[in-house]
Amino acid sequence: MTDDAVPAVPDLRASDADRERVADVLRDALAEGRLDMAEFEERLEATYRARTYGELTPITRDLPAGGVVPPVISLRKEAAADGSRAARIVGGEGSSTWAVAVLSGFQRRGSWTLPRRFTCLALLGGGELDLREANFAAGEVVINCWAVMGGVNIIVPPGVGVDVRGIGVMGGFDAGEAGGAGDPGAPRVVVTGFAFWGGVGVERKPTREERRRAKLERREAREEERRERRELRRAREEERRERRELHGGDPHAGPHGRREERRGHLEH
């Protein structure tokens, strides 16, 4: 471990995937008789209520499976001024270092750790690397792609930098709008390799948490719009009620109590 890397602080925010792993450990403990139903329900409620590693870790401390282990975090990244998630996902050991698809496909997604260098081969096949919920073993990681009559698609979250340096022969490497330096303190993904009659593409998509937040914001906006419409209807009803009371029950009555004639109608 380097001098600038220490175990994660307890108040580091936990992910939905971390909470689900703890919940799986609790379910196994219930099935094995290590917990009774009351203890299981109490701990499960605490699991879904937890927001940090410090709150999650004690829940499974006395069980054989440890639930979650806080990742190793780079203090340089933790000190990023913007405090974004992209600045806090650097650290840990790589979950795997390669993937191969020959007349088939591969996929890496969910909670995993991208090592400093990852190699993938797509021969008459295809693969997908989804980095939206991933950790990064270093501030800069290299994905070496070989696509021969096949393709590789790489999905990165907002904020992460992307640098594409691959070579294509009757094929290509394309970062589209995903290319760029990324946010300050965020990790950077360097995509290299060779594409022959194939392609390697990089696209940027929001994380599950960002999609959930956007959905919640849209829902709140719709609720606010409904409240405004209800208030408008209520105000109109109140106005009509006051006019009826003022003019003897006729909401169309004029200032002298008579029903006002429509504009343009001849008076008799």
Short mmCIF file of C-alpha atoms in Angstrom, two decimals:
data_model
loop_
_atom_site.label_atom_id
_atom_site.label_comp_id
_atom_site.label_asym_id
_atom_site.label_seq_id
_atom_site.Cartn_x
_atom_site.Cartn_y
_atom_site.Cartn_z
CA MET A 1 0.00 0.00 0.00
CA THR A 2 1.44 3.42 -0.91
CA ASP A 3 1.72 6.32 1.49
CA ASP A 4 -1.24 8.11 -0.10
CA ALA A 5 -3.61 5.13 0.17
CA VAL A 6 -5.36 4.13 3.38
CA PRO A 7 -8.47 2.11 4.23
CA ALA A 8 -11.63 4.01 3.45
CA VAL A 9 -13.01 6.25 6.18
CA PRO A 10 -16.22 5.01 7.83
CA ASP A 11 -18.30 7.92 6.54
CA LEU A 12 -17.67 7.00 2.88
CA ARG A 13 -21.05 6.63 1.20
CA ALA A 14 -22.16 3.05 0.46
CA SER A 15 -23.85 2.05 -2.81
CA ASP A 16 -27.07 0.13 -3.46
CA ALA A 17 -24.90 -2.84 -4.49
CA ASP A 18 -23.15 -2.74 -1.08
CA ARG A 19 -26.48 -2.82 0.73
CA GLU A 20 -27.67 -5.73 -1.40
CA ARG A 21 -24.53 -7.73 -0.60
CA VAL A 22 -25.15 -7.24 3.12
CA ALA A 23 -28.79 -8.25 2.64
CA ASP A 24 -27.65 -11.46 0.88
CA VAL A 25 -25.37 -12.30 3.83
CA LEU A 26 -28.29 -11.80 6.23
CA ARG A 27 -30.58 -14.04 4.16
CA ASP A 28 -27.95 -16.78 4.16
CA ALA A 29 -27.51 -16.42 7.93
CA LEU A 30 -31.28 -16.73 8.42
CA ALA A 31 -31.42 -19.87 6.27
CA GLU A 32 -28.51 -21.41 8.23
CA GLY A 33 -30.11 -20.66 11.60
CA ARG A 34 -27.50 -18.11 12.65
CA LEU A 35 -30.19 -15.44 12.97
CA ASP A 36 -33.78 -15.75 14.08
CA MET A 37 -36.53 -13.91 12.22
CA ALA A 38 -36.63 -10.96 14.63
CA GLU A 39 -32.85 -10.41 14.36
CA PHE A 40 -32.99 -10.80 10.58
CA GLU A 41 -35.76 -8.23 10.19
CA GLU A 42 -34.02 -5.79 12.51
CA ARG A 43 -30.68 -6.05 10.69
CA LEU A 44 -32.28 -5.96 7.25
CA GLU A 45 -34.08 -2.74 8.15
CA ALA A 46 -30.79 -1.28 9.39
CA THR A 47 -29.10 -2.38 6.13
CA TYR A 48 -31.48 -0.53 3.84
CA ARG A 49 -31.39 2.46 6.15
CA ALA A 50 -27.57 2.61 6.16
CA ARG A 51 -25.89 5.33 4.13
CA THR A 52 -22.17 4.76 4.89
CA TYR A 53 -19.69 1.90 5.25
CA GLY A 54 -19.44 2.74 8.94
CA GLU A 55 -23.14 1.93 9.34
CA LEU A 56 -23.03 -1.22 7.17
CA THR A 57 -19.93 -2.94 8.53
CA PRO A 58 -21.21 -3.75 12.07
CA ILE A 59 -24.36 -5.41 10.72
CA THR A 60 -22.47 -8.54 9.57
CA ARG A 61 -19.43 -8.32 11.83
CA ASP A 62 -20.43 -11.44 13.82
CA LEU A 63 -21.36 -13.51 10.74
CA PRO A 64 -19.01 -15.79 8.73
CA ALA A 65 -19.32 -13.68 5.56
CA GLY A 66 -18.16 -10.15 6.03
CA GLY A 67 -20.76 -8.43 3.85
CA VAL A 68 -18.87 -5.42 2.54
CA VAL A 69 -15.27 -4.34 2.91
CA PRO A 70 -14.62 -0.63 2.42
CA PRO A 71 -12.36 -0.14 -0.61
CA VAL A 72 -8.89 1.38 -0.39
CA ILE A 73 -9.19 5.04 -1.30
CA SER A 74 -6.60 7.41 -2.67
CA LEU A 75 -6.40 10.46 -0.43
CA ARG A 76 -5.57 12.59 -3.44
CA LYS A 77 -8.87 11.61 -5.00
CA GLU A 78 -10.81 11.97 -1.74
CA ALA A 79 -9.54 15.51 -1.46
CA ALA A 80 -11.05 16.57 -4.78
CA ALA A 81 -12.77 19.93 -4.42
CA ASP A 82 -16.01 19.02 -6.20
CA GLY A 83 -16.79 16.03 -3.93
CA SER A 84 -18.34 14.12 -6.83
CA ARG A 85 -18.62 10.32 -6.86
CA ALA A 86 -16.14 10.24 -9.76
CA ALA A 87 -13.51 11.60 -7.38
CA ARG A 88 -14.12 8.83 -4.83
CA ILE A 89 -14.11 5.63 -6.88
CA VAL A 90 -10.36 5.11 -7.16
CA GLY A 91 -8.81 2.28 -5.18
CA GLY A 92 -8.82 -1.47 -4.65
CA GLU A 93 -7.61 -4.48 -6.61
CA GLY A 94 -8.86 -5.36 -10.07
CA SER A 95 -11.75 -7.84 -10.21
CA SER A 96 -10.46 -9.28 -13.50
CA THR A 97 -7.80 -8.35 -16.04
CA TRP A 98 -9.13 -9.74 -19.32
CA ALA A 99 -12.21 -10.81 -21.27
CA VAL A 100 -12.53 -12.81 -24.49
CA ALA A 101 -15.38 -13.30 -26.95
CA VAL A 102 -14.77 -15.76 -29.81
CA LEU A 103 -17.96 -16.39 -31.78
CA SER A 104 -19.70 -15.31 -28.58
CA GLY A 105 -19.92 -12.35 -26.22
CA PHE A 106 -18.77 -11.06 -22.85
CA GLN A 107 -20.07 -8.47 -20.41
CA ARG A 108 -18.68 -6.76 -17.33
CA ARG A 109 -21.18 -4.64 -15.43
CA GLY A 110 -22.43 -3.78 -11.98
CA SER A 111 -20.07 -3.40 -9.03
CA TRP A 112 -16.56 -4.44 -10.06
CA THR A 113 -13.05 -2.97 -10.02
CA LEU A 114 -11.29 -2.12 -13.28
CA PRO A 115 -7.55 -2.88 -12.90
CA ARG A 116 -4.76 -0.58 -14.04
CA ARG A 117 -4.66 -2.49 -17.32
CA PHE A 118 -7.49 -4.52 -18.83
CA THR A 119 -7.27 -6.49 -22.10
CA CYS A 120 -10.22 -7.69 -24.13
CA LEU A 121 -10.53 -9.59 -27.43
CA ALA A 122 -13.61 -9.79 -29.63
CA LEU A 123 -13.15 -12.24 -32.54
CA LEU A 124 -16.33 -12.67 -34.57
CA GLY A 125 -18.11 -11.68 -31.37
CA GLY A 126 -18.87 -8.75 -29.15
CA GLY A 127 -18.37 -7.48 -25.64
CA GLU A 128 -19.50 -4.73 -23.30
CA LEU A 129 -17.64 -3.08 -20.43
CA ASP A 130 -20.01 -1.06 -18.27
CA LEU A 131 -18.05 1.19 -15.90
CA ARG A 132 -20.94 3.17 -14.44
CA GLU A 133 -20.96 1.31 -11.11
CA ALA A 134 -17.30 0.26 -11.21
CA ASN A 135 -14.34 1.29 -9.07
CA PHE A 136 -10.97 2.05 -10.65
CA ALA A 137 -7.70 0.57 -9.37
CA ALA A 138 -5.81 3.75 -10.29
CA GLY A 139 -6.38 7.33 -11.37
CA GLU A 140 -5.56 6.28 -14.95
CA VAL A 141 -6.51 2.88 -16.33
CA VAL A 142 -5.82 1.42 -19.77
CA ILE A 143 -8.26 -0.77 -21.68
CA ASN A 144 -6.51 -2.57 -24.51
CA CYS A 145 -9.10 -3.72 -27.08
CA TRP A 146 -8.61 -6.12 -29.99
CA ALA A 147 -11.65 -6.29 -32.26
CA VAL A 148 -11.37 -8.57 -35.29
CA MET A 149 -14.64 -8.76 -37.20
CA GLY A 150 -16.24 -8.03 -33.85
CA GLY A 151 -16.92 -5.14 -31.54
CA VAL A 152 -16.43 -3.81 -28.03
CA ASN A 153 -18.64 -1.21 -26.40
CA ILE A 154 -17.41 0.70 -23.35
CA ILE A 155 -19.85 2.66 -21.17
CA VAL A 156 -18.44 5.33 -18.85
CA PRO A 157 -20.25 7.44 -16.24
CA PRO A 158 -20.41 11.24 -16.32
CA GLY A 159 -17.26 12.93 -15.07
CA VAL A 160 -14.78 10.19 -15.99
CA GLY A 161 -12.17 11.26 -18.56
CA VAL A 162 -11.79 9.33 -21.82
CA ASP A 163 -8.77 9.21 -24.17
CA VAL A 164 -9.03 6.98 -27.26
CA ARG A 165 -5.76 6.02 -28.99
CA GLY A 166 -6.63 2.83 -30.88
CA ILE A 167 -5.86 2.04 -34.52
CA GLY A 168 -8.48 0.84 -36.99
CA VAL A 169 -8.04 -0.93 -40.33
CA MET A 170 -11.35 -1.20 -42.15
CA GLY A 171 -12.69 -0.60 -38.66
CA GLY A 172 -12.35 2.09 -36.06
CA PHE A 173 -12.32 3.50 -32.56
CA ASP A 174 -15.00 6.03 -31.75
CA ALA A 175 -15.48 8.01 -28.54
CA GLY A 176 -18.08 10.36 -29.95
CA GLU A 177 -19.22 12.88 -27.35
CA ALA A 178 -17.82 10.71 -24.56
CA GLY A 179 -14.24 11.85 -25.16
CA GLY A 180 -12.73 14.51 -22.96
CA ALA A 181 -10.68 15.28 -19.89
CA GLY A 182 -13.45 14.65 -17.36
CA ASP A 183 -14.02 16.33 -14.00
CA PRO A 184 -11.13 17.48 -11.78
CA GLY A 185 -9.88 14.60 -9.64
CA ALA A 186 -11.85 11.98 -11.59
CA PRO A 187 -10.17 8.88 -13.05
CA ARG A 188 -9.27 8.68 -16.73
CA VAL A 189 -9.85 5.75 -19.08
CA VAL A 190 -7.34 5.31 -21.92
CA VAL A 191 -8.62 3.07 -24.73
CA THR A 192 -5.97 1.55 -26.98
CA GLY A 193 -5.70 -1.45 -29.30
CA PHE A 194 -6.46 -2.52 -32.84
CA ALA A 195 -9.69 -2.97 -34.80
CA PHE A 196 -9.78 -4.93 -38.08
CA TRP A 197 -13.18 -5.10 -39.75
CA GLY A 198 -14.51 -4.31 -36.34
CA GLY A 199 -15.10 -1.44 -34.01
CA VAL A 200 -14.57 -0.14 -30.49
CA GLY A 201 -16.98 2.47 -29.22
CA VAL A 202 -17.19 4.54 -26.06
CA GLU A 203 -20.41 6.13 -24.84
CA ARG A 204 -21.31 8.09 -21.76
CA LYS A 205 -24.46 7.20 -19.79
CA PRO A 206 -25.78 8.26 -16.38
CA THR A 207 -25.43 5.95 -13.41
CA ARG A 208 -28.38 4.21 -11.77
CA GLU A 209 -28.35 6.77 -8.96
CA GLU A 210 -28.38 9.65 -11.43
CA ARG A 211 -31.26 8.08 -13.35
CA ARG A 212 -33.15 7.60 -10.10
CA ARG A 213 -32.47 11.20 -9.10
CA ALA A 214 -33.65 12.49 -12.49
CA LYS A 215 -36.79 10.35 -12.24
CA LEU A 216 -37.48 11.73 -8.78
CA GLU A 217 -37.00 15.29 -10.01
CA ARG A 218 -39.42 14.69 -12.89
CA ARG A 219 -41.94 13.19 -10.48
CA GLU A 220 -41.61 16.17 -8.13
CA ALA A 221 -42.03 18.55 -11.08
CA ARG A 222 -45.23 16.75 -12.11
CA GLU A 223 -46.53 16.87 -8.54
CA GLU A 224 -45.80 20.58 -8.35
CA GLU A 225 -47.61 21.13 -11.64
CA ARG A 226 -50.63 19.19 -10.31
CA ARG A 227 -50.60 21.24 -7.11
CA GLU A 228 -50.54 24.46 -9.10
CA ARG A 229 -53.48 23.28 -11.24
CA ARG A 230 -55.42 22.31 -8.11
CA GLU A 231 -54.72 25.71 -6.57
CA LEU A 232 -55.85 27.42 -9.76
CA ARG A 233 -59.09 25.42 -9.84
CA ARG A 234 -59.65 26.15 -6.15
CA ALA A 235 -59.11 29.88 -6.75
CA ARG A 236 -61.56 29.87 -9.65
CA GLU A 237 -64.15 27.99 -7.59
CA GLU A 238 -63.71 30.50 -4.78
CA GLU A 239 -64.12 33.39 -7.21
CA ARG A 240 -67.32 31.90 -8.62
CA ARG A 241 -68.67 31.28 -5.13
CA GLU A 242 -68.02 34.88 -4.11
CA ARG A 243 -69.73 36.16 -7.25
CA ARG A 244 -72.77 33.99 -6.57
CA GLU A 245 -73.01 35.27 -3.02
CA LEU A 246 -72.59 38.86 -4.20
CA HIS A 247 -75.20 38.68 -6.98
CA GLY A 248 -77.85 36.45 -5.49
CA GLY A 249 -76.66 33.10 -6.72
CA ASP A 250 -76.04 34.11 -10.36
CA PRO A 251 -72.29 33.94 -11.18
CA HIS A 252 -72.94 35.83 -14.48
CA ALA A 253 -74.84 38.73 -12.94
CA GLY A 254 -73.66 42.26 -13.60
CA PRO A 255 -73.02 45.02 -11.07
CA HIS A 256 -76.79 45.81 -10.79
CA GLY A 257 -77.87 42.21 -10.17
CA ARG A 258 -79.09 41.57 -13.75
CA ARG A 259 -77.58 38.92 -16.01
CA GLU A 260 -75.08 40.59 -18.35
CA GLU A 261 -75.78 40.30 -22.03
CA ARG A 262 -73.16 38.71 -24.31
CA ARG A 263 -70.91 41.14 -26.08
CA GLY A 264 -72.38 42.26 -29.40
CA HIS A 265 -75.98 41.20 -28.50
CA LEU A 266 -78.59 43.84 -29.17
CA GLU A 267 -80.43 45.04 -26.09
CA HIS A 268 -84.23 45.09 -26.30
#
